[in-house]
Amino acid sequence: VLALSAISFSLDLPLAAMEIASGVTEAGGSITCDHVVKAVGSCSESARLDIARGMVPFVSDLVNEERILGLFESSFERELIDRALNV
């Protein structure tokens, strides 16, 4: 979340979130649903869906996926997140 807050151009946020999540997992760490929830909560409304979609393929605790899905009211957004979770 701290790394994302340092990015000033909002169109760069989704790619940065995905790259951070990828790097963490490649280094042997894990991305949890809590990480996604915090990242989505710290960004603008316009970037929320894209940030979540970029990070969820790296989530290690899918048993908690409802925490992420619950952030989105639209059934369309929830479906996009669910698809990304189940890649």
mmCIF file of N, CA and C in Angstrom:
data_model
loop_
_atom_site.group_PDB
_atom_site.id
_atom_site.type_symbol
_atom_site.label_atom_id
_atom_site.label_comp_id
_atom_site.label_asym_id
_atom_site.label_seq_id
_atom_site.Cartn_x
_atom_site.Cartn_y
_atom_site.Cartn_z
ATOM 1 N N VAL A 1 0.839 -1.189 0.000
ATOM 2 C CA VAL A 1 0.000 0.000 0.000
ATOM 3 C C VAL A 1 0.880 1.248 0.000
ATOM 4 N N LEU A 2 1.951 1.213 0.782
ATOM 5 C CA LEU A 2 2.856 2.360 0.825
ATOM 6 C C LEU A 2 3.465 2.618 -0.547
ATOM 7 N N ALA A 3 3.858 1.561 -1.234
ATOM 8 C CA ALA A 3 4.448 1.726 -2.566
ATOM 9 C C ALA A 3 3.433 2.310 -3.538
ATOM 10 N N LEU A 4 2.190 1.889 -3.453
ATOM 11 C CA LEU A 4 1.167 2.409 -4.352
ATOM 12 C C LEU A 4 0.872 3.879 -4.063
ATOM 13 N N SER A 5 0.951 4.280 -2.813
ATOM 14 C CA SER A 5 0.659 5.675 -2.470
ATOM 15 C C SER A 5 1.723 6.624 -3.019
ATOM 16 N N ALA A 6 2.879 6.112 -3.371
ATOM 17 C CA ALA A 6 3.948 6.945 -3.920
ATOM 18 C C ALA A 6 3.768 7.209 -5.416
ATOM 19 N N ILE A 7 2.824 6.528 -6.043
ATOM 20 C CA ILE A 7 2.598 6.684 -7.489
ATOM 21 C C ILE A 7 1.567 7.786 -7.700
ATOM 22 N N SER A 8 1.948 8.812 -8.415
ATOM 23 C CA SER A 8 1.069 9.970 -8.572
ATOM 24 C C SER A 8 0.133 9.872 -9.773
ATOM 25 N N PHE A 9 0.485 9.130 -10.781
ATOM 26 C CA PHE A 9 -0.347 9.025 -11.979
ATOM 27 C C PHE A 9 -1.244 7.804 -11.845
ATOM 28 N N SER A 10 -2.531 8.024 -11.705
ATOM 29 C CA SER A 10 -3.458 6.938 -11.369
ATOM 30 C C SER A 10 -3.514 5.820 -12.409
ATOM 31 N N LEU A 11 -3.227 6.124 -13.667
ATOM 32 C CA LEU A 11 -3.256 5.068 -14.685
ATOM 33 C C LEU A 11 -2.122 4.069 -14.509
ATOM 34 N N ASP A 12 -1.092 4.440 -13.754
ATOM 35 C CA ASP A 12 0.027 3.541 -13.490
ATOM 36 C C ASP A 12 -0.248 2.593 -12.320
ATOM 37 N N LEU A 13 -1.245 2.886 -11.508
ATOM 38 C CA LEU A 13 -1.500 2.104 -10.301
ATOM 39 C C LEU A 13 -1.805 0.624 -10.558
ATOM 40 N N PRO A 14 -2.710 0.282 -11.474
ATOM 41 C CA PRO A 14 -3.004 -1.141 -11.672
ATOM 42 C C PRO A 14 -1.778 -1.957 -12.092
ATOM 43 N N LEU A 15 -0.992 -1.439 -13.009
ATOM 44 C CA LEU A 15 0.205 -2.155 -13.446
ATOM 45 C C LEU A 15 1.205 -2.269 -12.299
ATOM 46 N N ALA A 16 1.363 -1.204 -11.536
ATOM 47 C CA ALA A 16 2.278 -1.243 -10.396
ATOM 48 C C ALA A 16 1.820 -2.265 -9.365
ATOM 49 N N ALA A 17 0.532 -2.307 -9.085
ATOM 50 C CA ALA A 17 -0.001 -3.273 -8.115
ATOM 51 C C ALA A 17 0.263 -4.700 -8.581
ATOM 52 N N MET A 18 0.054 -4.955 -9.869
ATOM 53 C CA MET A 18 0.295 -6.284 -10.410
ATOM 54 C C MET A 18 1.784 -6.647 -10.343
ATOM 55 N N GLU A 19 2.644 -5.703 -10.681
ATOM 56 C CA GLU A 19 4.087 -5.956 -10.646
ATOM 57 C C GLU A 19 4.579 -6.206 -9.218
ATOM 58 N N ILE A 20 4.042 -5.456 -8.266
ATOM 59 C CA ILE A 20 4.417 -5.663 -6.866
ATOM 60 C C ILE A 20 3.968 -7.047 -6.407
ATOM 61 N N ALA A 21 2.717 -7.403 -6.697
ATOM 62 C CA ALA A 21 2.202 -8.717 -6.300
ATOM 63 C C ALA A 21 3.008 -9.838 -6.937
ATOM 64 N N SER A 22 3.344 -9.677 -8.204
ATOM 65 C CA SER A 22 4.140 -10.675 -8.902
ATOM 66 C C SER A 22 5.525 -10.801 -8.281
ATOM 67 N N GLY A 23 6.150 -9.671 -8.006
ATOM 68 C CA GLY A 23 7.491 -9.678 -7.416
ATOM 69 C C GLY A 23 7.520 -10.308 -6.036
ATOM 70 N N VAL A 24 6.504 -10.032 -5.247
ATOM 71 C CA VAL A 24 6.433 -10.617 -3.901
ATOM 72 C C VAL A 24 6.349 -12.133 -3.995
ATOM 73 N N THR A 25 5.488 -12.636 -4.883
ATOM 74 C CA THR A 25 5.338 -14.089 -4.990
ATOM 75 C C THR A 25 6.580 -14.737 -5.604
ATOM 76 N N GLU A 26 7.203 -14.076 -6.571
ATOM 77 C CA GLU A 26 8.424 -14.618 -7.167
ATOM 78 C C GLU A 26 9.563 -14.683 -6.150
ATOM 79 N N ALA A 27 9.539 -13.779 -5.176
ATOM 80 C CA ALA A 27 10.578 -13.753 -4.145
ATOM 81 C C ALA A 27 10.271 -14.712 -2.996
ATOM 82 N N GLY A 28 9.193 -15.469 -3.135
ATOM 83 C CA GLY A 28 8.849 -16.447 -2.110
ATOM 84 C C GLY A 28 7.866 -15.965 -1.069
ATOM 85 N N GLY A 29 7.387 -14.743 -1.202
ATOM 86 C CA GLY A 29 6.388 -14.215 -0.280
ATOM 87 C C GLY A 29 4.988 -14.578 -0.728
ATOM 88 N N SER A 30 4.018 -14.043 -0.054
ATOM 89 C CA SER A 30 2.641 -14.322 -0.444
ATOM 90 C C SER A 30 1.803 -13.053 -0.408
ATOM 91 N N ILE A 31 0.825 -13.025 -1.264
ATOM 92 C CA ILE A 31 -0.159 -11.945 -1.299
ATOM 93 C C ILE A 31 -1.460 -12.530 -0.759
ATOM 94 N N THR A 32 -2.028 -11.848 0.210
ATOM 95 C CA THR A 32 -3.263 -12.334 0.825
ATOM 96 C C THR A 32 -4.433 -11.441 0.423
ATOM 97 N N CYS A 33 -5.617 -11.898 0.739
ATOM 98 C CA CYS A 33 -6.808 -11.087 0.490
ATOM 99 C C CYS A 33 -6.714 -9.761 1.242
ATOM 100 N N ASP A 34 -6.116 -9.781 2.430
ATOM 101 C CA ASP A 34 -5.932 -8.529 3.184
ATOM 102 C C ASP A 34 -5.086 -7.525 2.412
ATOM 103 N N HIS A 35 -4.050 -7.997 1.738
ATOM 104 C CA HIS A 35 -3.226 -7.092 0.933
ATOM 105 C C HIS A 35 -4.070 -6.422 -0.149
ATOM 106 N N VAL A 36 -4.891 -7.216 -0.820
ATOM 107 C CA VAL A 36 -5.738 -6.672 -1.889
ATOM 108 C C VAL A 36 -6.746 -5.685 -1.319
ATOM 109 N N VAL A 37 -7.378 -6.044 -0.214
ATOM 110 C CA VAL A 37 -8.367 -5.160 0.414
ATOM 111 C C VAL A 37 -7.727 -3.822 0.783
ATOM 112 N N LYS A 38 -6.543 -3.848 1.354
ATOM 113 C CA LYS A 38 -5.861 -2.606 1.738
ATOM 114 C C LYS A 38 -5.460 -1.786 0.520
ATOM 115 N N ALA A 39 -4.969 -2.448 -0.517
ATOM 116 C CA ALA A 39 -4.569 -1.731 -1.732
ATOM 117 C C ALA A 39 -5.773 -1.077 -2.398
ATOM 118 N N VAL A 40 -6.856 -1.823 -2.502
ATOM 119 C CA VAL A 40 -8.072 -1.285 -3.125
ATOM 120 C C VAL A 40 -8.628 -0.137 -2.287
ATOM 121 N N GLY A 41 -8.571 -0.268 -0.977
ATOM 122 C CA GLY A 41 -9.085 0.770 -0.093
ATOM 123 C C GLY A 41 -8.280 2.051 -0.104
ATOM 124 N N SER A 42 -7.053 1.967 -0.566
ATOM 125 C CA SER A 42 -6.188 3.147 -0.548
ATOM 126 C C SER A 42 -6.178 3.914 -1.866
ATOM 127 N N CYS A 43 -6.919 3.452 -2.845
ATOM 128 C CA CYS A 43 -6.856 4.091 -4.161
ATOM 129 C C CYS A 43 -8.178 4.766 -4.515
ATOM 130 N N SER A 44 -8.159 5.468 -5.606
ATOM 131 C CA SER A 44 -9.356 6.166 -6.071
ATOM 132 C C SER A 44 -10.387 5.162 -6.580
ATOM 133 N N GLU A 45 -11.608 5.600 -6.592
ATOM 134 C CA GLU A 45 -12.719 4.760 -7.051
ATOM 135 C C GLU A 45 -12.469 4.255 -8.470
ATOM 136 N N SER A 46 -11.902 5.088 -9.313
ATOM 137 C CA SER A 46 -11.707 4.721 -10.715
ATOM 138 C C SER A 46 -10.666 3.621 -10.912
ATOM 139 N N ALA A 47 -9.774 3.431 -9.937
ATOM 140 C CA ALA A 47 -8.713 2.432 -10.088
ATOM 141 C C ALA A 47 -8.984 1.143 -9.329
ATOM 142 N N ARG A 48 -9.994 1.123 -8.490
ATOM 143 C CA ARG A 48 -10.241 -0.012 -7.595
ATOM 144 C C ARG A 48 -10.359 -1.354 -8.312
ATOM 145 N N LEU A 49 -11.190 -1.419 -9.323
ATOM 146 C CA LEU A 49 -11.417 -2.681 -10.028
ATOM 147 C C LEU A 49 -10.136 -3.171 -10.697
ATOM 148 N N ASP A 50 -9.440 -2.284 -11.379
ATOM 149 C CA ASP A 50 -8.220 -2.690 -12.096
ATOM 150 C C ASP A 50 -7.109 -3.120 -11.146
ATOM 151 N N ILE A 51 -7.003 -2.462 -10.005
ATOM 152 C CA ILE A 51 -5.998 -2.867 -9.021
ATOM 153 C C ILE A 51 -6.321 -4.252 -8.483
ATOM 154 N N ALA A 52 -7.577 -4.474 -8.137
ATOM 155 C CA ALA A 52 -7.972 -5.797 -7.627
ATOM 156 C C ALA A 52 -7.742 -6.871 -8.685
ATOM 157 N N ARG A 53 -8.141 -6.600 -9.913
ATOM 158 C CA ARG A 53 -7.965 -7.595 -10.980
ATOM 159 C C ARG A 53 -6.497 -7.909 -11.234
ATOM 160 N N GLY A 54 -5.635 -6.921 -11.047
ATOM 161 C CA GLY A 54 -4.212 -7.155 -11.246
ATOM 162 C C GLY A 54 -3.568 -7.959 -10.132
ATOM 163 N N MET A 55 -4.097 -7.827 -8.925
ATOM 164 C CA MET A 55 -3.489 -8.489 -7.775
ATOM 165 C C MET A 55 -4.049 -9.870 -7.478
ATOM 166 N N VAL A 56 -5.333 -10.095 -7.748
ATOM 167 C CA VAL A 56 -5.957 -11.344 -7.295
ATOM 168 C C VAL A 56 -5.373 -12.630 -7.884
ATOM 169 N N PRO A 57 -4.791 -12.624 -9.068
ATOM 170 C CA PRO A 57 -4.198 -13.879 -9.529
ATOM 171 C C PRO A 57 -3.043 -14.372 -8.648
ATOM 172 N N PHE A 58 -2.507 -13.495 -7.804
ATOM 173 C CA PHE A 58 -1.379 -13.845 -6.955
ATOM 174 C C PHE A 58 -1.789 -14.153 -5.511
ATOM 175 N N VAL A 59 -3.083 -14.081 -5.220
ATOM 176 C CA VAL A 59 -3.580 -14.291 -3.858
ATOM 177 C C VAL A 59 -3.404 -15.749 -3.441
ATOM 178 N N SER A 60 -2.880 -15.932 -2.230
ATOM 179 C CA SER A 60 -2.606 -17.284 -1.745
ATOM 180 C C SER A 60 -3.697 -17.848 -0.835
ATOM 181 N N ASP A 61 -4.557 -17.002 -0.315
ATOM 182 C CA ASP A 61 -5.596 -17.472 0.615
ATOM 183 C C ASP A 61 -6.992 -17.323 0.010
ATOM 184 N N LEU A 62 -7.246 -18.078 -1.044
ATOM 185 C CA LEU A 62 -8.514 -17.968 -1.758
ATOM 186 C C LEU A 62 -9.726 -18.292 -0.893
ATOM 187 N N VAL A 63 -9.523 -18.949 0.217
ATOM 188 C CA VAL A 63 -10.633 -19.242 1.117
ATOM 189 C C VAL A 63 -11.275 -17.945 1.623
ATOM 190 N N ASN A 64 -10.541 -16.843 1.570
ATOM 191 C CA ASN A 64 -11.036 -15.547 2.028
ATOM 192 C C ASN A 64 -11.447 -14.621 0.886
ATOM 193 N N GLU A 65 -11.669 -15.166 -0.300
ATOM 194 C CA GLU A 65 -11.944 -14.335 -1.471
ATOM 195 C C GLU A 65 -13.177 -13.455 -1.313
ATOM 196 N N GLU A 66 -14.105 -13.849 -0.463
ATOM 197 C CA GLU A 66 -15.321 -13.053 -0.275
ATOM 198 C C GLU A 66 -15.001 -11.668 0.292
ATOM 199 N N ARG A 67 -13.873 -11.539 0.992
ATOM 200 C CA ARG A 67 -13.457 -10.222 1.496
ATOM 201 C C ARG A 67 -13.185 -9.266 0.341
ATOM 202 N N ILE A 68 -12.617 -9.796 -0.735
ATOM 203 C CA ILE A 68 -12.344 -8.962 -1.910
ATOM 204 C C ILE A 68 -13.636 -8.715 -2.677
ATOM 205 N N LEU A 69 -14.380 -9.765 -2.924
ATOM 206 C CA LEU A 69 -15.626 -9.629 -3.673
ATOM 207 C C LEU A 69 -16.583 -8.664 -2.983
ATOM 208 N N GLY A 70 -16.559 -8.641 -1.653
ATOM 209 C CA GLY A 70 -17.442 -7.766 -0.898
ATOM 210 C C GLY A 70 -17.155 -6.284 -1.059
ATOM 211 N N LEU A 71 -16.012 -5.954 -1.618
ATOM 212 C CA LEU A 71 -15.667 -4.553 -1.849
ATOM 213 C C LEU A 71 -16.429 -3.959 -3.026
ATOM 214 N N PHE A 72 -17.005 -4.811 -3.837
ATOM 215 C CA PHE A 72 -17.636 -4.367 -5.072
ATOM 216 C C PHE A 72 -19.127 -4.671 -5.047
ATOM 217 N N GLU A 73 -19.941 -3.649 -5.275
ATOM 218 C CA GLU A 73 -21.393 -3.808 -5.238
ATOM 219 C C GLU A 73 -21.954 -4.322 -6.551
ATOM 220 N N SER A 74 -21.350 -3.933 -7.635
ATOM 221 C CA SER A 74 -21.837 -4.310 -8.959
ATOM 222 C C SER A 74 -21.599 -5.798 -9.228
ATOM 223 N N SER A 75 -22.624 -6.476 -9.709
ATOM 224 C CA SER A 75 -22.462 -7.889 -10.041
ATOM 225 C C SER A 75 -21.480 -8.068 -11.195
ATOM 226 N N PHE A 76 -21.413 -7.102 -12.089
ATOM 227 C CA PHE A 76 -20.456 -7.157 -13.192
ATOM 228 C C PHE A 76 -19.023 -7.102 -12.658
ATOM 229 N N GLU A 77 -18.761 -6.180 -11.734
ATOM 230 C CA GLU A 77 -17.424 -6.072 -11.144
ATOM 231 C C GLU A 77 -17.070 -7.339 -10.371
ATOM 232 N N ARG A 78 -18.028 -7.849 -9.613
ATOM 233 C CA ARG A 78 -17.795 -9.075 -8.846
ATOM 234 C C ARG A 78 -17.475 -10.246 -9.776
ATOM 235 N N GLU A 79 -18.152 -10.311 -10.906
ATOM 236 C CA GLU A 79 -17.891 -11.385 -11.872
ATOM 237 C C GLU A 79 -16.476 -11.257 -12.451
ATOM 238 N N LEU A 80 -16.044 -10.032 -12.764
ATOM 239 C CA LEU A 80 -14.692 -9.836 -13.283
ATOM 240 C C LEU A 80 -13.631 -10.249 -12.260
ATOM 241 N N ILE A 81 -13.855 -9.902 -11.003
ATOM 242 C CA ILE A 81 -12.921 -10.294 -9.943
ATOM 243 C C ILE A 81 -12.925 -11.804 -9.769
ATOM 244 N N ASP A 82 -14.109 -12.397 -9.777
ATOM 245 C CA ASP A 82 -14.200 -13.854 -9.626
ATOM 246 C C ASP A 82 -13.470 -14.568 -10.743
ATOM 247 N N ARG A 83 -13.587 -14.087 -11.953
ATOM 248 C CA ARG A 83 -12.858 -14.690 -13.083
ATOM 249 C C ARG A 83 -11.361 -14.590 -12.885
ATOM 250 N N ALA A 84 -10.890 -13.439 -12.413
ATOM 251 C CA ALA A 84 -9.452 -13.238 -12.187
ATOM 252 C C ALA A 84 -8.956 -14.134 -11.048
ATOM 253 N N LEU A 85 -9.796 -14.363 -10.053
ATOM 254 C CA LEU A 85 -9.425 -15.235 -8.936
ATOM 255 C C LEU A 85 -9.270 -16.691 -9.390
ATOM 256 N N ASN A 86 -10.030 -17.062 -10.365
ATOM 257 C CA ASN A 86 -10.078 -18.460 -10.778
ATOM 258 C C ASN A 86 -9.377 -18.713 -12.103
ATOM 259 N N VAL A 87 -8.341 -17.945 -12.374
ATOM 260 C CA VAL A 87 -7.553 -18.124 -13.607
ATOM 261 C C VAL A 87 -6.719 -19.392 -13.486
#
